[in-house]
Tab-separated table of C-alpha atoms in Angstrom:
chain	number	residue	atom	x	y	z
A	15	MET	CA	-0.024	-0.094	-0.084
A	16	LYS	CA	2.717	2.517	0.910
A	17	GLN	CA	4.386	1.871	-2.561
A	18	ALA	CA	1.224	2.627	-4.389
A	19	LEU	CA	0.752	5.850	-2.092
A	20	LYS	CA	4.178	6.977	-3.036
A	21	ILE	CA	3.648	6.619	-6.778
A	22	SER	CA	0.302	8.568	-6.573
A	23	ALA	CA	2.064	10.884	-4.310
A	24	ALA	CA	5.244	11.737	-6.184
A	25	PHE	CA	3.423	14.537	-8.173
A	26	VAL	CA	3.930	16.839	-5.071
A	27	LEU	CA	7.676	17.284	-5.936
A	28	ILE	CA	7.350	18.975	-9.073
A	29	PHE	CA	6.159	22.490	-8.264
A	30	ALA	CA	5.672	24.505	-5.058
A	31	MET	CA	5.380	28.319	-5.682
A	32	LEU	CA	6.127	30.295	-2.663
A	33	THR	CA	6.284	34.062	-3.644
A	34	GLY	CA	4.236	36.344	-6.048
A	35	CYS	CA	4.860	37.488	-9.267
A	36	ALA	CA	7.830	39.732	-8.553
A	37	ALA	CA	10.157	37.202	-6.989
A	38	LYS	CA	10.103	34.260	-9.478
A	39	ASP	CA	13.583	33.191	-8.779
A	40	GLN	CA	12.546	32.197	-5.266
A	41	GLN	CA	10.212	29.282	-6.379
A	42	SER	CA	11.137	25.592	-5.588
A	43	THR	CA	11.148	23.325	-8.879
A	44	SER	CA	13.446	20.384	-7.428
A	45	ALA	CA	12.846	17.243	-5.470
A	46	PRO	CA	13.720	17.516	-1.663
A	47	SER	CA	17.250	16.710	-0.508
A	48	ALA	CA	17.889	13.243	0.876
A	49	ASN	CA	19.125	15.280	3.870
A	50	THR	CA	15.741	16.653	4.985
A	51	GLU	CA	15.905	17.005	8.648
A	52	ASN	CA	13.646	14.898	10.899
A	53	LYS	CA	10.751	16.699	12.587
A	54	ALA	CA	11.541	18.124	16.057
A	55	GLU	CA	7.991	17.497	17.340
A	56	LYS	CA	5.160	15.611	16.182
A	57	PRO	CA	3.028	17.658	13.708
A	58	LYS	CA	-0.559	18.309	14.095
A	59	GLU	CA	-2.963	16.111	12.545
A	60	ASP	CA	-6.746	16.019	11.762
A	61	THR	CA	-7.597	12.832	9.710
A	62	LYS	CA	-11.035	12.497	11.126
A	63	LYS	CA	-13.690	11.470	8.666
A	64	SER	CA	-16.167	14.424	7.695
A	65	GLU	CA	-19.746	13.269	6.204
A	66	PRO	CA	-20.195	13.664	2.517
A	67	LYS	CA	-21.688	16.975	1.770
A	68	GLN	CA	-22.193	19.373	-1.310
A	69	ALA	CA	-19.904	22.596	-0.931
A	70	PRO	CA	-21.636	25.677	-0.555
A	71	GLN	CA	-22.133	28.134	-3.125
A	72	PRO	CA	-19.582	31.020	-2.669
A	73	ASP	CA	-21.067	34.693	-2.177
A	74	TRP	CA	-18.523	35.990	-4.833
A	75	GLU	CA	-18.920	36.090	-8.809
A	76	THR	CA	-17.171	33.186	-10.393
A	77	GLN	CA	-15.749	32.324	-13.902
A	78	VAL	CA	-15.199	29.107	-15.553
A	79	TYR	CA	-11.434	28.277	-16.432
A	80	GLU	CA	-10.550	25.539	-18.521
A	81	ASP	CA	-7.372	24.171	-20.435
A	82	ASP	CA	-6.723	20.901	-22.245
A	83	TYR	CA	-7.184	18.762	-19.113
A	84	LEU	CA	-9.478	20.477	-16.680
A	85	ARG	CA	-12.511	22.673	-16.107
A	86	TYR	CA	-13.080	24.447	-12.772
A	87	GLU	CA	-14.246	27.840	-11.385
A	88	ILE	CA	-12.068	30.817	-10.118
A	89	PRO	CA	-13.150	34.343	-8.882
A	90	ALA	CA	-14.274	36.538	-11.320
A	91	ASN	CA	-11.816	39.338	-10.130
A	92	TRP	CA	-8.823	36.867	-10.359
A	93	VAL	CA	-6.887	36.068	-13.840
A	94	LYS	CA	-4.325	33.702	-15.030
A	95	ASN	CA	-0.967	34.986	-15.127
A	96	GLU	CA	0.666	33.951	-18.278
A	97	SER	CA	4.289	34.863	-17.211
A	98	TYR	CA	4.108	32.459	-14.319
A	99	SER	CA	1.819	29.794	-15.920
A	100	ASN	CA	3.569	26.805	-17.995
A	101	ASN	CA	1.430	25.001	-20.503
A	102	GLN	CA	4.380	22.366	-20.857
A	103	MET	CA	4.165	21.617	-17.155
A	104	ARG	CA	0.334	21.988	-17.298
A	105	LEU	CA	0.618	24.529	-14.526
A	106	SER	CA	-2.015	27.682	-14.310
A	107	PHE	CA	-1.088	30.280	-11.760
A	108	PHE	CA	-3.699	32.729	-10.634
A	109	THR	CA	-3.638	36.034	-8.896
A	110	GLU	CA	-6.101	38.871	-8.178
A	111	LYS	CA	-6.780	40.968	-11.214
A	112	GLU	CA	-5.950	44.217	-9.504
A	113	ALA	CA	-3.058	43.051	-7.122
A	114	LYS	CA	-2.506	45.241	-4.276
A	115	THR	CA	1.250	44.418	-3.884
A	116	GLU	CA	4.278	43.324	-6.235
A	117	THR	CA	4.353	39.703	-4.430
A	118	PRO	CA	0.274	39.149	-4.008
A	119	SER	CA	-1.321	35.903	-2.820
A	120	ASN	CA	-1.633	33.361	-5.412
A	121	VAL	CA	-3.283	30.096	-6.379
A	122	ASN	CA	-1.706	27.706	-8.650
A	123	ILE	CA	-3.156	24.234	-9.965
A	124	GLN	CA	-1.084	21.619	-11.823
A	125	VAL	CA	-1.649	18.450	-13.696
A	126	LEU	CA	1.241	16.390	-12.976
A	127	HIS	CA	0.268	12.773	-14.045
A	128	LEU	CA	-2.209	11.673	-16.488
A	129	ASN	CA	-4.405	8.505	-16.256
A	130	ASN	CA	-3.164	7.864	-12.764
A	131	SER	CA	-6.084	5.906	-11.552
A	132	ASN	CA	-4.890	3.285	-8.894
A	133	GLY	CA	-7.942	2.025	-7.126
A	134	ILE	CA	-6.895	3.096	-3.515
A	135	ASP	CA	-9.712	3.893	-1.112
A	136	TYR	CA	-8.867	7.390	-0.099
A	137	ALA	CA	-11.581	7.322	2.485
A	138	ASP	CA	-9.348	4.893	4.246
A	139	PRO	CA	-7.726	6.306	7.628
A	140	GLN	CA	-4.853	4.348	7.227
A	141	VAL	CA	-4.368	5.568	3.656
A	142	GLN	CA	-4.635	9.227	4.836
A	143	LYS	CA	-2.213	8.303	7.601
A	144	GLU	CA	0.372	6.720	5.293
A	145	PHE	CA	-0.072	9.734	2.754
A	146	HIS	CA	0.582	12.245	5.576
A	147	GLU	CA	3.792	10.204	6.521
A	148	PHE	CA	4.881	10.234	2.988
A	149	LEU	CA	4.713	14.203	2.732
A	150	LEU	CA	6.935	14.402	5.612
A	151	SER	CA	9.442	11.957	4.405
A	152	PRO	CA	12.630	12.826	2.541
A	153	ASP	CA	10.758	12.048	-0.452
A	154	GLY	CA	7.780	14.162	0.222
A	155	LEU	CA	7.551	18.003	0.636
A	156	PRO	CA	11.024	19.822	0.391
A	157	GLN	CA	9.830	22.682	2.842
A	158	LYS	CA	11.259	22.135	6.216
A	159	GLU	CA	8.476	24.112	7.633
A	160	ALA	CA	6.104	21.398	6.366
A	161	GLN	CA	7.244	19.080	9.156
A	162	ASN	CA	5.175	20.853	11.837
A	163	GLY	CA	2.237	21.684	9.721
A	164	VAL	CA	-1.554	20.999	10.206
A	165	TYR	CA	-2.623	17.956	8.014
A	166	ALA	CA	-6.270	17.831	7.317
A	167	VAL	CA	-8.830	15.579	5.321
A	168	GLU	CA	-12.190	16.543	3.986
A	169	GLN	CA	-14.690	15.506	1.213
A	170	ILE	CA	-15.692	18.143	-0.773
A	171	ASN	CA	-18.432	17.237	-3.383
A	172	ASP	CA	-17.463	13.438	-3.226
A	173	ILE	CA	-13.809	14.101	-3.757
A	174	TRP	CA	-11.322	13.231	-0.789
A	175	VAL	CA	-9.187	16.115	-0.478
A	176	TYR	CA	-5.936	15.884	1.540
A	177	SER	CA	-4.069	19.292	2.795
A	178	LEU	CA	-1.033	20.473	4.689
A	179	SER	CA	-0.849	23.895	5.893
A	180	PHE	CA	2.339	25.657	7.193
A	181	PRO	CA	3.922	29.159	7.647
A	182	ARG	CA	6.967	29.929	5.418
A	183	ASP	CA	9.755	32.449	5.617
A	184	ALA	CA	9.574	34.142	2.195
A	185	GLY	CA	12.526	36.495	3.071
A	186	ASN	CA	13.017	39.979	4.291
A	187	GLY	CA	10.947	39.075	7.285
A	188	THR	CA	7.789	38.077	5.465
A	189	ILE	CA	6.219	35.267	6.627
A	190	VAL	CA	3.420	33.667	4.514
A	191	GLN	CA	0.968	30.842	4.913
A	192	GLN	CA	0.884	28.088	2.520
A	193	THR	CA	-1.306	25.283	2.268
A	194	VAL	CA	-0.994	22.730	-0.528
A	195	TYR	CA	-4.229	20.657	-1.336
A	196	PHE	CA	-4.346	17.142	-2.984
A	197	PRO	CA	-7.704	16.105	-4.538
A	198	MET	CA	-7.727	12.495	-4.472
A	199	GLY	CA	-8.926	9.412	-6.495
A	200	LEU	CA	-9.093	11.249	-9.890
A	201	ASP	CA	-7.678	9.729	-13.102
A	202	HIS	CA	-5.246	12.446	-12.952
A	203	SER	CA	-2.791	13.503	-10.278
A	204	ILE	CA	-3.351	17.090	-9.213
A	205	VAL	CA	-1.945	19.298	-6.892
A	206	ILE	CA	-3.081	23.059	-5.900
A	207	TRP	CA	-0.917	25.284	-3.959
A	208	ALA	CA	-2.612	28.265	-2.085
A	209	THR	CA	-0.059	31.005	-0.660
A	210	ASP	CA	-1.213	34.006	1.352
A	211	PHE	CA	0.836	37.037	1.562
A	212	LYS	CA	-1.627	38.655	4.099
A	213	ASP	CA	-2.465	41.382	1.450
A	214	ASN	CA	-6.177	41.112	1.945
A	215	CYS	CA	-7.041	39.675	-1.258
A	216	THR	CA	-10.596	38.594	-1.974
A	217	PRO	CA	-11.896	35.954	-1.805
A	218	THR	CA	-9.108	34.257	0.242
A	219	VAL	CA	-6.707	31.724	-1.088
A	220	THR	CA	-8.223	29.086	1.013
A	221	GLU	CA	-11.850	29.834	-0.375
A	222	ILE	CA	-10.420	29.871	-3.806
A	223	ALA	CA	-8.623	26.557	-3.540
A	224	LYS	CA	-11.511	24.563	-2.114
A	225	HIS	CA	-13.989	26.225	-4.698
A	226	ILE	CA	-11.585	24.577	-7.305
A	227	CYS	CA	-11.801	21.222	-5.693
A	228	ALA	CA	-15.823	21.727	-5.491
A	229	THR	CA	-16.009	22.484	-9.285
A	230	LEU	CA	-13.000	20.435	-10.464
A	231	GLN	CA	-13.967	18.382	-13.596
A	232	LEU	CA	-11.507	16.232	-15.775
A	233	LYS	CA	-12.127	16.857	-19.453
A	234	ALA	CA	-12.212	13.791	-21.646
């Protein structure tokens, strides 16, 4: 089971956007080092099952975004930043249309593997636990801050979504909150990064990421 999870989870390593548009050189695009430090204390975890439910409709206006692989909704006042998106990597990078700072909060979604169906039961608490362990392993997330992050599991419109949230140092004394979301059990491996630069963006990056999960459709 752990080997199957490792294969299905390996997509997390490819892209982890930290900063906003003005500091592209600080993004991480490489796999983590084998020397990743062990966690100093046990990270917080919340893997209790939630009851299946339909996600509520947002109180903000939406628009449909689609590419060759996916269709989902984003806020009407957010746009795709072509400079930081990458069609070859199947990466779409979104920021507020009228960004308040040079390093705005952002949400990006990436398809990293196609036709990845593996028959794993992502509602199984043991599977959820093993995925968390993978994220904290040397083969998982490269960010040291992730070791003490808050892990959560929820069901959004029949899709199990695993997430890990943690603060990160963006340099110059700036601490951002970053959350990575994994919509599980789909035919494509997908990762969503939501980075909050505390610029009071609307909607919040958490709301946007969860609404993407709620409206996510795979195109044939």
